[in-house]
């Protein structure tokens, strides 16, 4: 009931997940990102442990294929699972179980994996991949947003759309971008609107947070120096 893409930006090293589905709250179970480890999308009949157990394995140096092969080997429900993984080096892998709903499939490329189930057809996945690859100089969040829009405009989910999400991490463990549309008649369009709102209002706050190298952070420094900072 979902299409998604996991990706690593080769220019910045940022990691991200984006997805759209027919039901509500797609980001709550599907999207998992960990700075320094990788990104995982788990969908179809969800198994969040593919991410909860998989991300520490990526951090320990296991490849995406090793992670999925190991975890799915002990998952009795693997034939109804679908997952995509990219690690912090840009290695990617995806799996689609034999009993996921048609049309189901995946596309693994350099630094990304796109996957979908119960789609109108393979053209949806083709559009997602093309949109992601078309503008490599854009920030990762913009490439993921374009991929979601392209998937929705080229068939999308057979039962329509209800929710969408994008999560991107940078150098710090907290998200650089965390956009979620949990229930909307046009979640791709709403995701685009929220991207503009977040860029204007929330991104400066995130940029002002403490970092590992700067425990005070620019916002606190500004306040202590007599200025003001966002709430």
C-alpha positions as a Markdown table, in Angstrom:
| # | Residue | x | y | z |
|---|---|---|---|---|
| 1 | Unk | 0.0 | 0.0 | 0.0 |
| 2 | Unk | 3.1 | 2.2 | -0.2 |
| 3 | Unk | 6.0 | 3.5 | -2.2 |
| 4 | Unk | 9.1 | 4.8 | -0.7 |
| 5 | Unk | 12.7 | 5.7 | -1.3 |
| 6 | Unk | 15.8 | 5.6 | 0.9 |
| 7 | Unk | 18.8 | 7.6 | -0.1 |
| 8 | Unk | 22.2 | 9.0 | 0.7 |
| 9 | Unk | 23.4 | 12.3 | -0.8 |
| 10 | Unk | 26.9 | 11.8 | -2.1 |
| 11 | Unk | 27.6 | 15.5 | -1.8 |
| 12 | Unk | 26.6 | 16.1 | 1.8 |
| 13 | Unk | 26.4 | 12.6 | 3.3 |
| 14 | Unk | 22.9 | 13.3 | 4.4 |
| 15 | Unk | 20.6 | 10.3 | 4.8 |
| 16 | Unk | 16.8 | 10.2 | 4.2 |
| 17 | Unk | 13.6 | 8.3 | 3.7 |
| 18 | Unk | 10.5 | 9.5 | 1.9 |
| 19 | Unk | 7.2 | 7.6 | 1.4 |
| 20 | Unk | 3.5 | 7.9 | 0.4 |
| 21 | Unk | 0.7 | 5.5 | 1.1 |
| 22 | Unk | -3.1 | 5.2 | 1.0 |
| 23 | Unk | -3.6 | 4.9 | 4.8 |
| 24 | Unk | -2.8 | 7.4 | 7.6 |
| 25 | Unk | 0.5 | 7.9 | 9.4 |
| 26 | Unk | 2.9 | 6.4 | 6.9 |
| 27 | Unk | 6.0 | 7.8 | 8.7 |
| 28 | Unk | 5.2 | 6.3 | 12.1 |
| 29 | Unk | 6.3 | 2.7 | 11.2 |
| 30 | Unk | 8.0 | 3.0 | 7.8 |
| 31 | Unk | 10.7 | 5.7 | 8.2 |
| 32 | Unk | 13.9 | 5.0 | 10.2 |
| 33 | Unk | 17.1 | 7.0 | 9.9 |
| 34 | Unk | 20.3 | 7.0 | 12.0 |
| 35 | Unk | 23.2 | 9.4 | 11.4 |
| 36 | Unk | 26.4 | 7.4 | 10.7 |
| 37 | Unk | 24.5 | 4.2 | 10.1 |
| 38 | Unk | 21.9 | 4.5 | 7.3 |
| 39 | Unk | 18.2 | 4.7 | 6.5 |
| 40 | Unk | 15.6 | 2.0 | 6.3 |
| 41 | Unk | 12.0 | 1.8 | 4.9 |
| 42 | Unk | 10.0 | -1.1 | 6.0 |
| 43 | Unk | 6.6 | -1.6 | 4.4 |
| 44 | Unk | 3.9 | -3.9 | 2.9 |
| 45 | Unk | 3.2 | -6.0 | 6.1 |
| 46 | Unk | 5.4 | -4.0 | 8.4 |
| 47 | Unk | 8.2 | -5.5 | 10.5 |
| 48 | Unk | 9.8 | -2.5 | 12.3 |
| 49 | Unk | 12.5 | -4.7 | 13.7 |
| 50 | Unk | 14.1 | -4.8 | 10.2 |
| 51 | Unk | 15.0 | -1.2 | 11.1 |
| 52 | Unk | 15.4 | -1.4 | 14.9 |
| 53 | Unk | 17.8 | -4.3 | 14.6 |
| 54 | Unk | 19.1 | -3.4 | 11.2 |
| 55 | Unk | 20.4 | 0.1 | 11.9 |
| 56 | Unk | 22.8 | -1.0 | 14.7 |
| 57 | Unk | 24.0 | -3.7 | 12.3 |
| 58 | Unk | 24.7 | -1.1 | 9.7 |
| 59 | Unk | 26.6 | 1.0 | 12.3 |
| 60 | Unk | 28.7 | -2.0 | 13.1 |
| 61 | Unk | 29.8 | -2.3 | 9.5 |
| 62 | Unk | 27.4 | -4.9 | 8.0 |
| 63 | Unk | 26.3 | -4.2 | 4.4 |
| 64 | Unk | 22.6 | -3.5 | 3.6 |
| 65 | Unk | 22.4 | -6.9 | 1.9 |
| 66 | Unk | 23.9 | -8.7 | 4.9 |
| 67 | Unk | 21.5 | -6.9 | 7.2 |
| 68 | Unk | 18.3 | -7.8 | 5.3 |
| 69 | Unk | 19.5 | -11.4 | 4.5 |
| 70 | Unk | 20.2 | -12.0 | 8.2 |
| 71 | Unk | 17.0 | -10.5 | 9.6 |
| 72 | Unk | 14.7 | -11.9 | 7.0 |
| 73 | Unk | 16.1 | -15.4 | 7.4 |
| 74 | Unk | 14.7 | -15.5 | 10.9 |
| 75 | Unk | 11.4 | -13.7 | 10.0 |
| 76 | Unk | 8.6 | -16.2 | 9.3 |
| 77 | Unk | 6.6 | -13.5 | 7.6 |
| 78 | Unk | 9.3 | -12.4 | 5.1 |
| 79 | Unk | 7.2 | -13.2 | 2.0 |
| 80 | Unk | 4.8 | -10.4 | 2.8 |
| 81 | Unk | 7.6 | -7.9 | 3.8 |
| 82 | Unk | 9.2 | -5.2 | 1.7 |
| 83 | Unk | 12.1 | -3.1 | 2.7 |
| 84 | Unk | 14.8 | -0.8 | 1.3 |
| 85 | Unk | 18.1 | 0.0 | 3.0 |
| 86 | Unk | 21.0 | 2.4 | 2.3 |
| 87 | Unk | 24.0 | 2.7 | 4.5 |
| 88 | Unk | 26.2 | 5.7 | 5.4 |
| 89 | Unk | 28.5 | 4.9 | 2.5 |
| 90 | Unk | 25.8 | 4.8 | -0.1 |
| 91 | Unk | 25.5 | 1.1 | -0.5 |
| 92 | Unk | 21.9 | 0.1 | -1.0 |
| 93 | Unk | 19.7 | -3.0 | -1.1 |
| 94 | Unk | 16.0 | -3.9 | -1.2 |
| 95 | Unk | 13.7 | -6.9 | -0.8 |
| 96 | Unk | 10.2 | -7.6 | -2.0 |
| 97 | Unk | 8.5 | -10.7 | -0.6 |
| 98 | Unk | 6.9 | -13.1 | -3.1 |
| 99 | Unk | 3.4 | -12.6 | -1.5 |
| 100 | Unk | 3.3 | -8.8 | -1.4 |
| 101 | Unk | 0.3 | -7.3 | -3.3 |
| 102 | Unk | 0.7 | -6.5 | -7.0 |
| 103 | Unk | 2.1 | -4.5 | -8.5 |
| 104 | Unk | 5.2 | -4.8 | -6.3 |
| 105 | Unk | 8.8 | -4.2 | -7.1 |
| 106 | Unk | 12.0 | -2.4 | -6.4 |
| 107 | Unk | 14.8 | -0.4 | -8.0 |
| 108 | Unk | 18.3 | -0.2 | -6.4 |
| 109 | Unk | 20.7 | 2.4 | -7.8 |
| 110 | Unk | 23.9 | 4.2 | -6.7 |
| 111 | Unk | 23.1 | 5.6 | -3.2 |
| 112 | Unk | 19.4 | 4.8 | -3.2 |
| 113 | Unk | 16.7 | 2.1 | -3.2 |
| 114 | Unk | 13.1 | 2.7 | -4.3 |
| 115 | Unk | 10.3 | 0.2 | -3.6 |
| 116 | Unk | 6.6 | 0.0 | -3.8 |
| 117 | Unk | 3.7 | -2.5 | -3.4 |
| 118 | Unk | 0.1 | -2.4 | -4.6 |
| 119 | Unk | 1.0 | 0.2 | -7.2 |
| 120 | Unk | -0.7 | 1.0 | -10.4 |
| 121 | Unk | 2.3 | -0.5 | -12.2 |
| 122 | Unk | 6.0 | -0.4 | -12.7 |
| 123 | Unk | 5.7 | 3.1 | -14.3 |
| 124 | Unk | 5.2 | 4.5 | -10.8 |
| 125 | Unk | 8.5 | 3.3 | -9.6 |
| 126 | Unk | 10.2 | 4.4 | -12.8 |
| 127 | Unk | 8.9 | 7.9 | -12.3 |
| 128 | Unk | 10.2 | 8.0 | -8.7 |
| 129 | Unk | 13.6 | 6.9 | -9.8 |
| 130 | Unk | 13.8 | 9.3 | -12.7 |
| 131 | Unk | 12.7 | 12.3 | -10.6 |
| 132 | Unk | 15.2 | 11.4 | -7.9 |
| 133 | Unk | 18.1 | 11.1 | -10.4 |
| 134 | Unk | 17.2 | 14.2 | -12.5 |
| 135 | Unk | 18.5 | 16.9 | -10.2 |
| 136 | Unk | 21.6 | 15.5 | -8.3 |
| 137 | Unk | 22.8 | 19.0 | -7.3 |
| 138 | Unk | 19.6 | 19.7 | -5.2 |
| 139 | Unk | 19.6 | 19.1 | -1.5 |
| 140 | Unk | 18.4 | 15.6 | -0.6 |
| 141 | Unk | 15.1 | 16.8 | 0.9 |
| 142 | Unk | 14.2 | 18.4 | -2.5 |
| 143 | Unk | 15.1 | 15.3 | -4.5 |
| 144 | Unk | 13.0 | 13.1 | -2.2 |
| 145 | Unk | 10.1 | 15.5 | -2.4 |
| 146 | Unk | 10.3 | 15.5 | -6.2 |
| 147 | Unk | 10.4 | 11.7 | -6.1 |
| 148 | Unk | 7.2 | 11.5 | -4.0 |
| 149 | Unk | 5.4 | 14.0 | -6.3 |
| 150 | Unk | 6.4 | 12.0 | -9.4 |
| 151 | Unk | 5.2 | 8.7 | -7.9 |
| 152 | Unk | 1.9 | 10.2 | -7.0 |
| 153 | Unk | 1.5 | 11.8 | -10.4 |
| 154 | Unk | 2.3 | 8.6 | -12.2 |
| 155 | Unk | -0.2 | 6.1 | -10.8 |
| 156 | Unk | 0.7 | 6.0 | -7.2 |
| 157 | Unk | -1.2 | 3.7 | -4.9 |
| 158 | Unk | -4.2 | 1.9 | -6.5 |
| 159 | Unk | -6.4 | 3.1 | -3.7 |
| 160 | Unk | -5.3 | 6.7 | -3.7 |
| 161 | Unk | -3.2 | 8.6 | -1.2 |
| 162 | Unk | -3.7 | 9.4 | 2.5 |
| 163 | Unk | -0.3 | 10.2 | 4.0 |
| 164 | Unk | 3.3 | 11.1 | 3.1 |
| 165 | Unk | 6.5 | 11.7 | 4.9 |
| 166 | Unk | 10.2 | 12.8 | 4.5 |
| 167 | Unk | 12.9 | 12.4 | 7.1 |
| 168 | Unk | 16.5 | 13.6 | 6.5 |
| 169 | Unk | 19.4 | 13.6 | 8.9 |
| 170 | Unk | 22.6 | 15.6 | 8.6 |
| 171 | Unk | 25.7 | 15.4 | 10.7 |
| 172 | Unk | 23.8 | 15.3 | 14.0 |
| 173 | Unk | 21.6 | 12.6 | 15.4 |
| 174 | Unk | 18.4 | 14.7 | 15.4 |
| 175 | Unk | 16.5 | 15.2 | 12.1 |
| 176 | Unk | 17.4 | 18.1 | 9.8 |
| 177 | Unk | 14.0 | 17.6 | 8.1 |
| 178 | Unk | 11.0 | 15.8 | 9.5 |
| 179 | Unk | 7.9 | 16.4 | 7.4 |
| 180 | Unk | 4.8 | 14.4 | 8.0 |
| 181 | Unk | 1.4 | 14.5 | 6.5 |
| 182 | Unk | -0.6 | 11.9 | 8.5 |
| 183 | Unk | -4.1 | 12.3 | 7.0 |
| 184 | Unk | -4.9 | 14.4 | 3.9 |
| 185 | Unk | -6.8 | 14.2 | 0.7 |
| 186 | Unk | -3.6 | 15.2 | -1.3 |
| 187 | Unk | -0.7 | 14.4 | 0.9 |
| 188 | Unk | 2.0 | 15.0 | -1.8 |
| 189 | Unk | 0.7 | 18.6 | -2.3 |
| 190 | Unk | 0.5 | 19.1 | 1.5 |
| 191 | Unk | 4.0 | 17.8 | 1.9 |
| 192 | Unk | 5.2 | 20.4 | -0.6 |
| 193 | Unk | 3.4 | 23.1 | 1.3 |
| 194 | Unk | 4.9 | 22.0 | 4.6 |
| 195 | Unk | 8.3 | 21.9 | 3.1 |
| 196 | Unk | 8.0 | 25.7 | 2.4 |
| 197 | Unk | 6.7 | 26.4 | 5.9 |
| 198 | Unk | 9.5 | 24.3 | 7.5 |
| 199 | Unk | 12.1 | 25.9 | 5.4 |
| 200 | Unk | 11.1 | 29.4 | 6.5 |
| 201 | Unk | 10.2 | 28.7 | 10.2 |
| 202 | Unk | 11.7 | 25.5 | 11.5 |
| 203 | Unk | 15.0 | 25.0 | 9.6 |
| 204 | Unk | 16.6 | 28.1 | 11.2 |
| 205 | Unk | 15.8 | 26.7 | 14.6 |
| 206 | Unk | 17.3 | 23.3 | 13.7 |
| 207 | Unk | 20.4 | 25.1 | 12.4 |
| 208 | Unk | 20.7 | 26.9 | 15.7 |
| 209 | Unk | 20.7 | 23.8 | 17.9 |
| 210 | Unk | 23.7 | 22.5 | 19.8 |
| 211 | Unk | 26.0 | 20.1 | 17.9 |
| 212 | Unk | 28.6 | 17.6 | 19.1 |
| 213 | Unk | 31.3 | 20.1 | 18.2 |
| 214 | Unk | 29.4 | 23.1 | 19.5 |
| 215 | Unk | 27.6 | 22.2 | 22.8 |
| 216 | Unk | 26.2 | 25.7 | 23.2 |
| 217 | Unk | 24.8 | 26.1 | 19.7 |
| 218 | Unk | 24.3 | 29.3 | 17.7 |
| 219 | Unk | 20.9 | 30.1 | 19.1 |
| 220 | Unk | 22.0 | 30.0 | 22.7 |
| 221 | Unk | 25.1 | 32.0 | 21.9 |
| 222 | Unk | 22.9 | 34.7 | 20.2 |
| 223 | Unk | 20.7 | 34.9 | 23.3 |
| 224 | Unk | 23.6 | 35.1 | 25.7 |
| 225 | Unk | 25.2 | 37.8 | 23.6 |
| 226 | Unk | 22.0 | 39.9 | 24.0 |
| 227 | Unk | 20.1 | 38.9 | 20.9 |
| 228 | Unk | 17.0 | 36.8 | 20.3 |
| 229 | Unk | 16.5 | 33.3 | 19.0 |
| 230 | Unk | 13.5 | 31.2 | 17.9 |
| 231 | Unk | 11.4 | 29.4 | 20.5 |
